[in-house]
PDB file of C-alpha atoms and ligand atoms in Angstrom:
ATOM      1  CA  UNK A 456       0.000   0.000   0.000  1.00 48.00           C
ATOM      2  CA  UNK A 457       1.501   3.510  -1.338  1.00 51.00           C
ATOM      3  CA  UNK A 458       1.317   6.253   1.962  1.00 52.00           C
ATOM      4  CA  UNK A 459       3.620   8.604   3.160  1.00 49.00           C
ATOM      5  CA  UNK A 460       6.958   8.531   2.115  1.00 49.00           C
ATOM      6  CA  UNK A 461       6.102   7.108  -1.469  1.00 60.00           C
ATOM      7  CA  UNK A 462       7.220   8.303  -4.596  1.00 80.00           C
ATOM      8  CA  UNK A 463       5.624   8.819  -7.411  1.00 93.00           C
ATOM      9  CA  UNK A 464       6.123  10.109 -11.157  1.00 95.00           C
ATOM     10  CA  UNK A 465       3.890  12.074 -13.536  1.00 97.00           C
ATOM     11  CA  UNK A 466       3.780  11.758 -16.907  1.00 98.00           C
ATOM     12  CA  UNK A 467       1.991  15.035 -18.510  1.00 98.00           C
ATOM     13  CA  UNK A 468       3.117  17.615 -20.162  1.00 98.00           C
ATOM     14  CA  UNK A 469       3.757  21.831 -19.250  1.00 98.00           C
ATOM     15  CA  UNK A 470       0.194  23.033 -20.747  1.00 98.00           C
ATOM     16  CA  UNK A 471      -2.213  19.780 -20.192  1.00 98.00           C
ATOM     17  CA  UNK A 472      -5.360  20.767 -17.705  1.00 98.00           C
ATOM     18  CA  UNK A 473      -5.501  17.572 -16.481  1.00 98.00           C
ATOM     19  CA  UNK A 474      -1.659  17.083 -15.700  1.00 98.00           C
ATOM     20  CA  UNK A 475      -2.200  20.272 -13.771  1.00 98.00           C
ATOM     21  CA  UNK A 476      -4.827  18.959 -11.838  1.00 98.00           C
ATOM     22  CA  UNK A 477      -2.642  16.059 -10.974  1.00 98.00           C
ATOM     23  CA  UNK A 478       0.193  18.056 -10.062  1.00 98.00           C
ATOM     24  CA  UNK A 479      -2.173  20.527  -7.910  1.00 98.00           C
ATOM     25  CA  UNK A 480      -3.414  17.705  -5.495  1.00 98.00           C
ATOM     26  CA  UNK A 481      -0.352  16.254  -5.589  1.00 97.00           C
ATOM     27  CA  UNK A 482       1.215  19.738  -3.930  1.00 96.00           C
ATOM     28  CA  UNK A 483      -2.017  20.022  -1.684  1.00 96.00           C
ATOM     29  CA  UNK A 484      -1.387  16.465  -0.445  1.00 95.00           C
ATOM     30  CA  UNK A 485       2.426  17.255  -0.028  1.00 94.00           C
ATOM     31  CA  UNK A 486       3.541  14.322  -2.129  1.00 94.00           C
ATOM     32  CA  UNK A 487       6.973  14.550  -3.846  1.00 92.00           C
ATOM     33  CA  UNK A 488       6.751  13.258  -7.604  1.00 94.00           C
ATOM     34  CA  UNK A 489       8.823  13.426 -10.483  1.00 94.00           C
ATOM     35  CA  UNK A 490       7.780  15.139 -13.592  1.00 95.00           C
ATOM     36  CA  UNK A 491       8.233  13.000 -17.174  1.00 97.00           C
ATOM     37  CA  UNK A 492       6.978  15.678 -19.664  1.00 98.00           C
ATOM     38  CA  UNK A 493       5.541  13.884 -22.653  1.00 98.00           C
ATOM     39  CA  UNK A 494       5.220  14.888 -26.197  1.00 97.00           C
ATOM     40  CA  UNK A 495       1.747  14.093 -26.951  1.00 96.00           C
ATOM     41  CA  UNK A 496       2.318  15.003 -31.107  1.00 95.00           C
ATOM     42  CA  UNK A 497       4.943  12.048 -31.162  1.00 97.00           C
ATOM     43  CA  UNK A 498       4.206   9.566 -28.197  1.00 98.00           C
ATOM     44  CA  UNK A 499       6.662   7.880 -26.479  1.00 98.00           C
ATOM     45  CA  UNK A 500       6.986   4.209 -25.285  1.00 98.00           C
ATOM     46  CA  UNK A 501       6.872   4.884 -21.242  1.00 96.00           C
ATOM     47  CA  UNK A 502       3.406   6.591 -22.320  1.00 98.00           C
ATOM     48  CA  UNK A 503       1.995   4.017 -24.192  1.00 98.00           C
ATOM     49  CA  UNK A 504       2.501   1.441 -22.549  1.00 97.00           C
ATOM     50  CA  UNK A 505       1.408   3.030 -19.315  1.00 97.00           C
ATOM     51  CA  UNK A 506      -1.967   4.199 -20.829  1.00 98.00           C
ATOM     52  CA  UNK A 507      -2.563   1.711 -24.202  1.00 97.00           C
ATOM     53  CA  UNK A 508      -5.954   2.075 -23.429  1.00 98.00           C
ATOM     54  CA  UNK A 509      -6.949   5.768 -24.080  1.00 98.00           C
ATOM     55  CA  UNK A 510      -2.709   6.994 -24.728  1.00 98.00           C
ATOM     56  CA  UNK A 511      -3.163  10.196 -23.127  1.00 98.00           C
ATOM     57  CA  UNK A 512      -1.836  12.387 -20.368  1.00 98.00           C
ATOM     58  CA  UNK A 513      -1.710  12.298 -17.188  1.00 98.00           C
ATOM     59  CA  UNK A 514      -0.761   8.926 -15.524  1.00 98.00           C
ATOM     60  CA  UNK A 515       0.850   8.351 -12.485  1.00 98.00           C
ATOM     61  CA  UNK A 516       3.247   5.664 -11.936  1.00 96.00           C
ATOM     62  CA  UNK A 517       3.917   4.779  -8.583  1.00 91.00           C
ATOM     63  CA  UNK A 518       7.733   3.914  -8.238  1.00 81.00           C
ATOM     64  CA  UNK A 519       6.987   1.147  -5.776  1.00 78.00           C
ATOM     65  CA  UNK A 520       5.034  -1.013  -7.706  1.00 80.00           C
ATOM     66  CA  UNK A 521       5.218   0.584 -11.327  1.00 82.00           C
ATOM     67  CA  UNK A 522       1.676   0.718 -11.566  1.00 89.00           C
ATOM     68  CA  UNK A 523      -0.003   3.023 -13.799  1.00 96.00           C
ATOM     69  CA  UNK A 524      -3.201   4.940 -12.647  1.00 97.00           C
ATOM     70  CA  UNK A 525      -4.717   6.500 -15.812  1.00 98.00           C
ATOM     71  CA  UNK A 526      -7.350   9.620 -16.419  1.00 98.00           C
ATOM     72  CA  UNK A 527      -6.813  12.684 -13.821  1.00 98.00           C
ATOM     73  CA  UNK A 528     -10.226  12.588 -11.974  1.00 98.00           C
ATOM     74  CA  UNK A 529      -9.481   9.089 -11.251  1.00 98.00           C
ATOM     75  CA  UNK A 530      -5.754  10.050 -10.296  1.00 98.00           C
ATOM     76  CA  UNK A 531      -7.007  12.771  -7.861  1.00 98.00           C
ATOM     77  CA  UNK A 532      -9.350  10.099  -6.568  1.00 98.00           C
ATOM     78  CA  UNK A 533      -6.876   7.364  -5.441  1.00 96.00           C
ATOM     79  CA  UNK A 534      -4.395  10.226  -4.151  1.00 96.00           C
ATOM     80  CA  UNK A 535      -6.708  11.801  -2.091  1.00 96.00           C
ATOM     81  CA  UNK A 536      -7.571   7.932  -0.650  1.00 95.00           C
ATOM     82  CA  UNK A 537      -4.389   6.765  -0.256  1.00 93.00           C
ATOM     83  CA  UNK A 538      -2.947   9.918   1.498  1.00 93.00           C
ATOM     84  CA  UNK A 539      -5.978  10.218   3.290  1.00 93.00           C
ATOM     85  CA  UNK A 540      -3.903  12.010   6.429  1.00 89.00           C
ATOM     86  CA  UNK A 541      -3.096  15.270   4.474  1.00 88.00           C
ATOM     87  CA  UNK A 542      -5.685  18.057   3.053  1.00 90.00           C
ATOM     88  CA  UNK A 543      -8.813  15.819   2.376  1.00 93.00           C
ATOM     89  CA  UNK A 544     -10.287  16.584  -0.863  1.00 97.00           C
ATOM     90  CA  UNK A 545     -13.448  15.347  -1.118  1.00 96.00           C
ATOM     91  CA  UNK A 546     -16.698  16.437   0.991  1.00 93.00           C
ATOM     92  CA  UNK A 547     -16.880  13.605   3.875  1.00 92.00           C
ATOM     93  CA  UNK A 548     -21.287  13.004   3.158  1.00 94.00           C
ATOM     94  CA  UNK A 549     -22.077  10.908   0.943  1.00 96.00           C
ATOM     95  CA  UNK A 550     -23.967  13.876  -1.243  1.00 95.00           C
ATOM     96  CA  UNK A 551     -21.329  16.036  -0.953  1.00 94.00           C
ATOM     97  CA  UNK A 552     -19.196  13.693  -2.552  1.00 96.00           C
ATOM     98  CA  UNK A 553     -21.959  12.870  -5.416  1.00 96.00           C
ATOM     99  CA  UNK A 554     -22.238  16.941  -6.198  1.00 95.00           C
ATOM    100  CA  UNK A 555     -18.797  16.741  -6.549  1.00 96.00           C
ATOM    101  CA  UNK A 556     -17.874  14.375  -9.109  1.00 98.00           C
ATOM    102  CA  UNK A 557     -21.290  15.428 -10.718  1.00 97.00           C
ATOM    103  CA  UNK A 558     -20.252  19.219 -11.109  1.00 97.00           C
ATOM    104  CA  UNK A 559     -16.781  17.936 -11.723  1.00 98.00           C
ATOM    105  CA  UNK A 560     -17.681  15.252 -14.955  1.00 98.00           C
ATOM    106  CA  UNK A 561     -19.733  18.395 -16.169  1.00 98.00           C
ATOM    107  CA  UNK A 562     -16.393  20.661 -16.360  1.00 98.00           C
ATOM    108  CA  UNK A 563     -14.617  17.690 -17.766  1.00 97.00           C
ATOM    109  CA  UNK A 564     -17.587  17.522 -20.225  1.00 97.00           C
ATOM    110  CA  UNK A 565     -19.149  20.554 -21.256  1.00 98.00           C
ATOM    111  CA  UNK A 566     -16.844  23.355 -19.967  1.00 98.00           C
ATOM    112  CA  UNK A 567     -13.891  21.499 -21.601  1.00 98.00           C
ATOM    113  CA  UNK A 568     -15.781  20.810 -25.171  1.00 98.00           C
ATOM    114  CA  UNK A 569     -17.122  24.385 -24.912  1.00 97.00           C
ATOM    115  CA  UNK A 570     -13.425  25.668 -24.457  1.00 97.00           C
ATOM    116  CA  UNK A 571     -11.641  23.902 -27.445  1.00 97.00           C
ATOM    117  CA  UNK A 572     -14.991  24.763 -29.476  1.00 97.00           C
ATOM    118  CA  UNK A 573     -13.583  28.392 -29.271  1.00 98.00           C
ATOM    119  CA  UNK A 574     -10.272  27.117 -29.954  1.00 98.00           C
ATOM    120  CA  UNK A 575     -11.289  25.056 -32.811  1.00 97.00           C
ATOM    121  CA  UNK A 576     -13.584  28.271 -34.197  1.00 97.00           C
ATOM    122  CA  UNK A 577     -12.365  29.881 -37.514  1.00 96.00           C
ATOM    123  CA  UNK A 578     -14.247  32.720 -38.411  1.00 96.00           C
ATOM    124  CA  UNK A 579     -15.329  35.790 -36.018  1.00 96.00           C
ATOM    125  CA  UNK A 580     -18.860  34.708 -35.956  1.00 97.00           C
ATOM    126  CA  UNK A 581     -18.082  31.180 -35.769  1.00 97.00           C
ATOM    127  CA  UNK A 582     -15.871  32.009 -32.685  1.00 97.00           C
ATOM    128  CA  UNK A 583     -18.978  34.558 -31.018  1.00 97.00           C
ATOM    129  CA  UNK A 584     -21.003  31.827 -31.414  1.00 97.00           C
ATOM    130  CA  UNK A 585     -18.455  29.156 -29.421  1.00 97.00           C
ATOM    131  CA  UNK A 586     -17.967  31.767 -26.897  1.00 97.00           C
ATOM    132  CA  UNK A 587     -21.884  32.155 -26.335  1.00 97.00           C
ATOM    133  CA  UNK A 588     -21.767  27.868 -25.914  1.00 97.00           C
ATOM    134  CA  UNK A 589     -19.479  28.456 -23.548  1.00 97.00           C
ATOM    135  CA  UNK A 590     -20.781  31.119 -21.344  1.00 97.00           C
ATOM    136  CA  UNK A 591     -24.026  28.814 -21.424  1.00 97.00           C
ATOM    137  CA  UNK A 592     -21.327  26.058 -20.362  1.00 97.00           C
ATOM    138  CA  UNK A 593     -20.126  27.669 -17.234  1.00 97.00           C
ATOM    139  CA  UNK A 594     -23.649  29.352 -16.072  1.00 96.00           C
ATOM    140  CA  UNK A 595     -24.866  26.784 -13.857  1.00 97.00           C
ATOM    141  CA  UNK A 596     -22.048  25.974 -12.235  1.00 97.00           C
ATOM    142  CA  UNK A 597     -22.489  29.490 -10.961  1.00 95.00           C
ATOM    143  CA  UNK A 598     -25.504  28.361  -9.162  1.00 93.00           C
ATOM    144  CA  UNK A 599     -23.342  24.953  -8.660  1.00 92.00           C
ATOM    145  CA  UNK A 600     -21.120  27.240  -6.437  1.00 91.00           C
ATOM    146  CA  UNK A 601     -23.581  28.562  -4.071  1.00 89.00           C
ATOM    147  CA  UNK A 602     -25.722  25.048  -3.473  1.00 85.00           C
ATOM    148  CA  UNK A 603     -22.176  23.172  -3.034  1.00 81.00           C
ATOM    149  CA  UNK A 604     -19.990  25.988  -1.151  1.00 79.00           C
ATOM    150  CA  UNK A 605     -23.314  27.551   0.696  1.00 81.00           C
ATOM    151  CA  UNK A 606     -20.947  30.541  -0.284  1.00 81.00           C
ATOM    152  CA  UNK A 607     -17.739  29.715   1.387  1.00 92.00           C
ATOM    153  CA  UNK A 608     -14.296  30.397  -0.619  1.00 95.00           C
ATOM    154  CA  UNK A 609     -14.334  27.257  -2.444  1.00 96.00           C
ATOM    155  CA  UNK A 610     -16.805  24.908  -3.906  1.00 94.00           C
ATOM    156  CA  UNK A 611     -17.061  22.339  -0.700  1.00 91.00           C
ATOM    157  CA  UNK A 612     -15.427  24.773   2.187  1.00 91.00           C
ATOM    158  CA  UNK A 613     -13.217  26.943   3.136  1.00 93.00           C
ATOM    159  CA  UNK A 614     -10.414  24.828   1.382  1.00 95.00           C
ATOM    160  CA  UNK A 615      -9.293  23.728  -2.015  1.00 97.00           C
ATOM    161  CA  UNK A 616     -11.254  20.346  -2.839  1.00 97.00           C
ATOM    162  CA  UNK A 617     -11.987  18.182  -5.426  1.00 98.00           C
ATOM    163  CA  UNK A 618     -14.539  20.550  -7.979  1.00 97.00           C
ATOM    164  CA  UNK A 619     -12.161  23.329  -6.727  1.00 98.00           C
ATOM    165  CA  UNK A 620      -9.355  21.057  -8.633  1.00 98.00           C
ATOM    166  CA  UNK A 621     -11.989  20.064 -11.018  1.00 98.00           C
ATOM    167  CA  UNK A 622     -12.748  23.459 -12.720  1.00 98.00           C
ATOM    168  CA  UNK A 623      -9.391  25.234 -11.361  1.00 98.00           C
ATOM    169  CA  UNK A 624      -7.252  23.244 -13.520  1.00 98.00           C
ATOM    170  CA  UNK A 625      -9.091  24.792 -16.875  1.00 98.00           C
ATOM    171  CA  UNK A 626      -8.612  28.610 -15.711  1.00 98.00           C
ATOM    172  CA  UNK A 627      -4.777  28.725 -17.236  1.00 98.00           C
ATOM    173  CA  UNK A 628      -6.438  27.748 -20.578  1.00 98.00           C
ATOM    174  CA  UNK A 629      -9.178  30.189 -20.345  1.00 98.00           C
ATOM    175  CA  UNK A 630      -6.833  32.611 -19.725  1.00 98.00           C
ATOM    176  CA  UNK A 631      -5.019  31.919 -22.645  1.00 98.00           C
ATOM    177  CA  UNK A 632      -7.994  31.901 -25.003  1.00 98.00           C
ATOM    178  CA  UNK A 633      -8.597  35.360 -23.609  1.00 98.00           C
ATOM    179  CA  UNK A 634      -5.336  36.383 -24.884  1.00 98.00           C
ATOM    180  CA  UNK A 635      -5.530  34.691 -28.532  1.00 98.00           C
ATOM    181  CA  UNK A 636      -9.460  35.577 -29.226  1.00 97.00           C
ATOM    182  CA  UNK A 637     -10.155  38.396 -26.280  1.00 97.00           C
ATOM    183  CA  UNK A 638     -12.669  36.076 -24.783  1.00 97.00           C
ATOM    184  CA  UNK A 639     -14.025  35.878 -21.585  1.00 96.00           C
ATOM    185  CA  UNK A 640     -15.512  32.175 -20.345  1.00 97.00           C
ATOM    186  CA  UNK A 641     -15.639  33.361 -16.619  1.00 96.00           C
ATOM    187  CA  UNK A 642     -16.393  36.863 -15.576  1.00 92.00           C
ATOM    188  CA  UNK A 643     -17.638  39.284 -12.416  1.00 94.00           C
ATOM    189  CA  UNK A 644     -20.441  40.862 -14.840  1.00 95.00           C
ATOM    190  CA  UNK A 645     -22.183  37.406 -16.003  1.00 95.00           C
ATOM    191  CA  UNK A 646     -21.174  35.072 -13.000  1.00 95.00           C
ATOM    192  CA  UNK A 647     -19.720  36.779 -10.108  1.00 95.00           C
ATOM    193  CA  UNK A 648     -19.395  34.164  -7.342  1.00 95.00           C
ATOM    194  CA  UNK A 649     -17.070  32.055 -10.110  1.00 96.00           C
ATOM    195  CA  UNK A 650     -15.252  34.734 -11.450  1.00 96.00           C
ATOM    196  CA  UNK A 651     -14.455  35.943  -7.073  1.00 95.00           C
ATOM    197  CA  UNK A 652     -13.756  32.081  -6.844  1.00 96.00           C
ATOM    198  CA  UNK A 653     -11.712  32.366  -9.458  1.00 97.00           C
ATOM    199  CA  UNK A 654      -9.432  35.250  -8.163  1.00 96.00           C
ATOM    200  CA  UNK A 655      -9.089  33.780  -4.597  1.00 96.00           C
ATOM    201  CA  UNK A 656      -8.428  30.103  -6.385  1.00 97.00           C
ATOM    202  CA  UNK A 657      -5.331  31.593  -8.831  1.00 97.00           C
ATOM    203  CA  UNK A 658      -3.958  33.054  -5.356  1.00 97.00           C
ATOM    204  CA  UNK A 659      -3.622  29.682  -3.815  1.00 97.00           C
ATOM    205  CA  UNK A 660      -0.024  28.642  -3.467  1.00 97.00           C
ATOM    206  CA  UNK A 661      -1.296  25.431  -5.329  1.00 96.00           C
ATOM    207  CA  UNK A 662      -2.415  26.882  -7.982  1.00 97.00           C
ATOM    208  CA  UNK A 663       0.897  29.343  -8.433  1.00 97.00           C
ATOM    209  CA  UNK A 664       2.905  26.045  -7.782  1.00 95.00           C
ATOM    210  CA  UNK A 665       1.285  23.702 -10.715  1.00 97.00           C
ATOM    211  CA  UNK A 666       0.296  26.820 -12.904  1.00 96.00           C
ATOM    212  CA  UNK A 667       0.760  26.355 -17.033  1.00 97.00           C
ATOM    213  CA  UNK A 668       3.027  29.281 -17.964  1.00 98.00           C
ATOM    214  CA  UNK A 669       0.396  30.854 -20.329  1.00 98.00           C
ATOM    215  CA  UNK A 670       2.676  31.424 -23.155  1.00 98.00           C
ATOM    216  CA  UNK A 671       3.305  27.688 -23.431  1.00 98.00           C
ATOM    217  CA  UNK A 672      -0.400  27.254 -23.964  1.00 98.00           C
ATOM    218  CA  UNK A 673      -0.785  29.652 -26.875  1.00 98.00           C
ATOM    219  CA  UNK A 674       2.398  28.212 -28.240  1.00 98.00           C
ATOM    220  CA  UNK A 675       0.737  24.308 -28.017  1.00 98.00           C
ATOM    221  CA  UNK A 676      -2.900  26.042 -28.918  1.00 98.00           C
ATOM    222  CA  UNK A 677      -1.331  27.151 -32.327  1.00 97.00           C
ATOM    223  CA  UNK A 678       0.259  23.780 -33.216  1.00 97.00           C
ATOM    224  CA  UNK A 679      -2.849  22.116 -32.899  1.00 97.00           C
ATOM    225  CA  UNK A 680      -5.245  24.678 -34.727  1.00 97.00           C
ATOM    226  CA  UNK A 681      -2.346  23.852 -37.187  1.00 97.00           C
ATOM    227  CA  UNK A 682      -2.924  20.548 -37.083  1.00 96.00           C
ATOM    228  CA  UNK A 683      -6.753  20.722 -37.254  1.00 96.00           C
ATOM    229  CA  UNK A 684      -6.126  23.141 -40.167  1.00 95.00           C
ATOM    230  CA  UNK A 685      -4.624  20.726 -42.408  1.00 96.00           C
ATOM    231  CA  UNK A 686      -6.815  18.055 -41.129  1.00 95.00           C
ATOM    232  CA  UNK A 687      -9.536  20.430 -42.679  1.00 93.00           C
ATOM    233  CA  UNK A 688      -7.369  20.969 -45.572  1.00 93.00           C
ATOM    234  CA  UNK A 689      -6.487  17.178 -46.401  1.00 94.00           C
ATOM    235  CA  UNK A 690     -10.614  16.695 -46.314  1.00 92.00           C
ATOM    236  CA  UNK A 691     -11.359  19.020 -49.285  1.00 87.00           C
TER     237      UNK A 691
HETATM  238  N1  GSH B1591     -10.150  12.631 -19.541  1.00 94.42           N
HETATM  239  C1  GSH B1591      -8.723  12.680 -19.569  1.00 94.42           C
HETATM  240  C2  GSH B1591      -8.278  13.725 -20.589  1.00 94.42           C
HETATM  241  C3  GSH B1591      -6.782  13.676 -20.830  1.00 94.42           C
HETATM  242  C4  GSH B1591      -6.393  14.423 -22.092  1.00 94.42           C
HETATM  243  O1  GSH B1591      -7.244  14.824 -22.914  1.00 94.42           O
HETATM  244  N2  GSH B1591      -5.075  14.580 -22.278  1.00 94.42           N
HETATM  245  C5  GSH B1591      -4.579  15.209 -23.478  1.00 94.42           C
HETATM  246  C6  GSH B1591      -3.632  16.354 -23.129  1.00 94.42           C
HETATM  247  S1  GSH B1591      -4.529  17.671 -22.397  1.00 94.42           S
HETATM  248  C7  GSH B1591      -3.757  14.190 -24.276  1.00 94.42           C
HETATM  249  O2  GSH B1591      -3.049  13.392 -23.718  1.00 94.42           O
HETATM  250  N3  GSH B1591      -3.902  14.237 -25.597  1.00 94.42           N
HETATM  251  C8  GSH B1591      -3.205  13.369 -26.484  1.00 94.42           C
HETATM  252  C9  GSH B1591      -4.132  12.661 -27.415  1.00 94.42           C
HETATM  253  O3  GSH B1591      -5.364  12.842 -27.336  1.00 94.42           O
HETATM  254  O4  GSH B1591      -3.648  11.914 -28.249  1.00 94.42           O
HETATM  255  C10 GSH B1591      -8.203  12.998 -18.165  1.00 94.42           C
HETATM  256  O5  GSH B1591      -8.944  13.590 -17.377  1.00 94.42           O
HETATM  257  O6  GSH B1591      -7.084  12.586 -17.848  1.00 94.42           O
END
């Protein structure tokens, strides 16, 4: 059984959401890990053999038994269990738990398609329209905020948790879409309590620790409207 005192290693890469997740619980929880970054445009073996199934980032390997754990909610999961001692993540009642990995499966879902529609967007109005999807997207997690956090600093308390994780992850790449397209996907005029939860969330020292540098994200958003372009291209 992994606990305290075990190492582990990541494999993700700089700008992946989900490796950030990953890397933010593992901080929260105080667990030392090595970082493998990963080129996800040319795969390597350590990667695909940990992951054959789905051959994406993140996965955590566990150096005392070499076991893979695959798909970030899942990681944050079985860290939070297994270093159980340190900064527990998810709500301790049985509902609070449920809200949680509802709300979060929703980010993973339809924030996360919403987002890389705007990415994927390649006209103005095609983009305005993406945006709109998105701000439809985030609204009722707005309402998610005040039902799960009854208005405390973060979705389940007055601590970081699991939707806090969850949605937290994704605010690097929002960030970044505002610079490329000036878009907004959180904001205090439509939803207040997320974008105030969003603010207090970026000033975590978790979130500063495990944050995507934001030109990195730009950099790896262009290469893959790149790649989509061609795709496009190759389909005429
Ligand atoms: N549901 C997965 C999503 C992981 C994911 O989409 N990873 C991307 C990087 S952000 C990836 O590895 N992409 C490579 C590919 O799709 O081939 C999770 O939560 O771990």
């Amino acid at each position: 059984m992994a606990g305290e005192g075990d190492d582990v290693k990541l494999l993700g890469t700089v700008v992946s959401p989900f490796a950030v997740r990953v890397r933010m619980t593992l901080h929260l929880k105080g667990v030392s890990y090595e970082d493998l970054e990963q080129d996800v445009f040319d795969k390597g073996e350590l990667l695909l053999a940990s992951n054959p199934v789905r051959k994406k980032v993140p996965v955590l390997i566990l150096i005392h038994d070499g076991r893979p754990i695959c798909e970030s909610l899942v990681i944050v999961e079985y860290v939070d269990e297994v270093w159980a001692g340190a900064a527990p993540l998810l709500p301790t009642d049985p509902h609070g738990r449920a809200d949680a990995r509802f709300w979060a499966a929703y980010v993973d879902d339809k924030v996360v398609t919403a987002m890389l529609g705007i990415l994927r967007a390649t006209t103005d109005v095609e983009r305005a329209e993406r945006l709109d999807a998105a701000l439809a997207a985030v609204r009722p997690l707005e309402d998610a905020f005040a039902e799960c956090s009854g208005v405390k600093a973060f979705f389940a308390g007055d601590s970081v948790g699991y939707l806090d994780l969850a949605l937290g992850c994704h605010l690097f790449w929002f960030e970044a879409l505002r610079e490329m397209f000036d878009v907004m996907i959180i904001d205090a005029g439509r939803t207040p309590r997320l974008a105030a939860w969003a603010g207090r969330f970026a000033e975590t020292e978790t979130a500063k620790k495990a944050a995507s540098p934001i030109k990195s994200i730009v950099e790896y958003a262009g290469k893959l409207r790149a790649i989509w372009a061609a795709i496009a291209a190759a389909a005429k």
